[in-house]
XYZ file of C-alpha atoms in Angstrom:
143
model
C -1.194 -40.769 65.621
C -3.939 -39.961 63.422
C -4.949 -40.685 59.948
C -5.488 -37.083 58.991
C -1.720 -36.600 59.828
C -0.460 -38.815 57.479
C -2.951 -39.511 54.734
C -2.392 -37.961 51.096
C -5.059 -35.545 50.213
C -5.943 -34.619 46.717
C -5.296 -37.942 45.390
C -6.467 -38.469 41.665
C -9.733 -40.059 41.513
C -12.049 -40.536 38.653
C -16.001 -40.922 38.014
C -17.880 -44.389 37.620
C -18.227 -43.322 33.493
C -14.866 -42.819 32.794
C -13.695 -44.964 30.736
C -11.071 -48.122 31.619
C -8.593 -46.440 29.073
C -9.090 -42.945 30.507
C -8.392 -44.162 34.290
C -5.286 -46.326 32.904
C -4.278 -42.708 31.388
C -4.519 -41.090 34.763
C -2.541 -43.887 36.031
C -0.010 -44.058 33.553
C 0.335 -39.906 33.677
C 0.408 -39.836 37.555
C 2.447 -43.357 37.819
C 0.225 -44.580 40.374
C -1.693 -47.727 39.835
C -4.943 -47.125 42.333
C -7.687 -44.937 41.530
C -11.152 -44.112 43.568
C -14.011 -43.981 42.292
C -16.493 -41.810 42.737
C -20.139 -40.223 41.941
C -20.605 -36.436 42.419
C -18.372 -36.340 45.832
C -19.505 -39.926 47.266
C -16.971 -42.891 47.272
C -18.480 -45.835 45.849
C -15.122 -48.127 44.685
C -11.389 -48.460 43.591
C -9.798 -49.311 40.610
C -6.552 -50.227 40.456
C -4.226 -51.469 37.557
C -4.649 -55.204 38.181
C -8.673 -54.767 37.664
C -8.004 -53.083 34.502
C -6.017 -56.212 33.319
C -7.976 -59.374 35.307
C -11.252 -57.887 35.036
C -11.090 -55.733 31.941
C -8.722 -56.855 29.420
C -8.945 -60.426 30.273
C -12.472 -60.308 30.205
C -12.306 -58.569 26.964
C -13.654 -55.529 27.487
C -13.831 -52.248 25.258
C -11.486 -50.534 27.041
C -12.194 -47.172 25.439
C -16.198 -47.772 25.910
C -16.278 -49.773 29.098
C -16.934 -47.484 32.156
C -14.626 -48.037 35.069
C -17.812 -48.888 37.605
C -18.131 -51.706 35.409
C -14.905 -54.077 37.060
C -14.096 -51.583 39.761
C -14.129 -53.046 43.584
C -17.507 -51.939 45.142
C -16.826 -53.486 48.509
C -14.757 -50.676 50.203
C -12.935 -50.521 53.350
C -12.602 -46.882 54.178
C -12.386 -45.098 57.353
C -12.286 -41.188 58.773
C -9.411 -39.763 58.647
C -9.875 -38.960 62.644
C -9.045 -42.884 63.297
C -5.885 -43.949 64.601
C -3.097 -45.422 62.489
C -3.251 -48.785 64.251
C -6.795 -49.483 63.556
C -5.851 -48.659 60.246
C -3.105 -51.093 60.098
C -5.403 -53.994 61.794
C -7.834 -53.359 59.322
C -5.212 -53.749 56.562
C -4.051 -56.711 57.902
C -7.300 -58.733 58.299
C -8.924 -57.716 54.757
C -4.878 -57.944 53.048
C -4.701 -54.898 51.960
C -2.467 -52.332 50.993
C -4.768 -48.958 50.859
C -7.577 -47.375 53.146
C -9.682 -45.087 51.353
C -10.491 -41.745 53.754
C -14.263 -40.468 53.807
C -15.942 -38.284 55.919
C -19.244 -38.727 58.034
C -20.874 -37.833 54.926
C -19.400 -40.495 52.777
C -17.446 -37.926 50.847
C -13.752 -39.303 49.763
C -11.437 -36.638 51.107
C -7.775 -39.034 50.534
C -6.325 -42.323 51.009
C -3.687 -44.117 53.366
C -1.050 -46.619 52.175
C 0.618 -49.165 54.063
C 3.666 -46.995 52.734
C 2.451 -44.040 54.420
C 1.980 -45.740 57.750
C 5.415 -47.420 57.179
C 7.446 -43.831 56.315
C 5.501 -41.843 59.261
C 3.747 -43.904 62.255
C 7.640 -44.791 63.363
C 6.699 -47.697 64.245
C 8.992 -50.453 62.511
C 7.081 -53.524 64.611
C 3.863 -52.604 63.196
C 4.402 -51.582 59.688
C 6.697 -54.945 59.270
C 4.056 -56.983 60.805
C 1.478 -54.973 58.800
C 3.031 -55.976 56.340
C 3.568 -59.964 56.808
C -0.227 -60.482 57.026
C -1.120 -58.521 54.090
C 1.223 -60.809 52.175
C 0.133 -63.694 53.892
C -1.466 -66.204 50.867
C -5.107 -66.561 50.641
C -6.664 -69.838 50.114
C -8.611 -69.963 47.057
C -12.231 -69.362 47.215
C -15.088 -72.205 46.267
């Protein structure tokens, strides 16, 4: 199975100059709590709730005049929606994560895949759980 048939499309995203209270708006109005990022119609990070609060608010940030490219997660794991839903699910597993970000050859963000997604459609119980496991897995703490 493919990405493209199980990937959400017209997922809220916001630009690098909204603001951190803006994109925690969007979140809070769309209950969701993971954002792209983008500039014009390239991909260039995430934010999700936890960044606003480790790297914004603890960090004490203006959060109405602090632009979300400012603590947002540059380094991106994305892939085309084309790929199949196990090398989406390996990739998951060895960077422990939970979303895939879906561009095109162009760079352009057209949607994202969850580990929920993959769970509720690939029918495949074996590698969602085990998807799963090693996303969870503990990491040891860094220098």
């Amino acid at each position: 199975m493919k990405l493209i048939d199980i990937m959400t499309k017209n997922v809220e995203a916001v630009s690098v100059e909204t603001s951190i209270s803006a994109a925690a708006n969007v979140m809070a109005r769309h209950d969701i709590g993971f954002l792209p990022v983008i500039e014009g119609d390239k991909l260039v990070g995430t934010i999700t709730d936890r960044d606003i609060v480790v790297r914004g608010l603890a960090e004490n940030l203006n959060p109405t005049t602090t632009p979300v490219n400012e603590i947002m997660t540059k380094c991106l794991e994305a892939l085309s929606p084309d790929e199949d839903v196990e090398q989406a699910a390996a990739l998951m597993q060895e960077k422990q994560i939970r979303r895939l970000v879906l561009q095109d050859r162009d760079g352009r963000y057209v949607g994202v895949v969850s580990l929920g997604d993959i769970a509720q459609h690939a029918h495949d119980w074996k590698m969602s759980g085990e998807s799963l496991d090693k996303i969870c897995e503990p990491v040891a703490p860094g220098p």
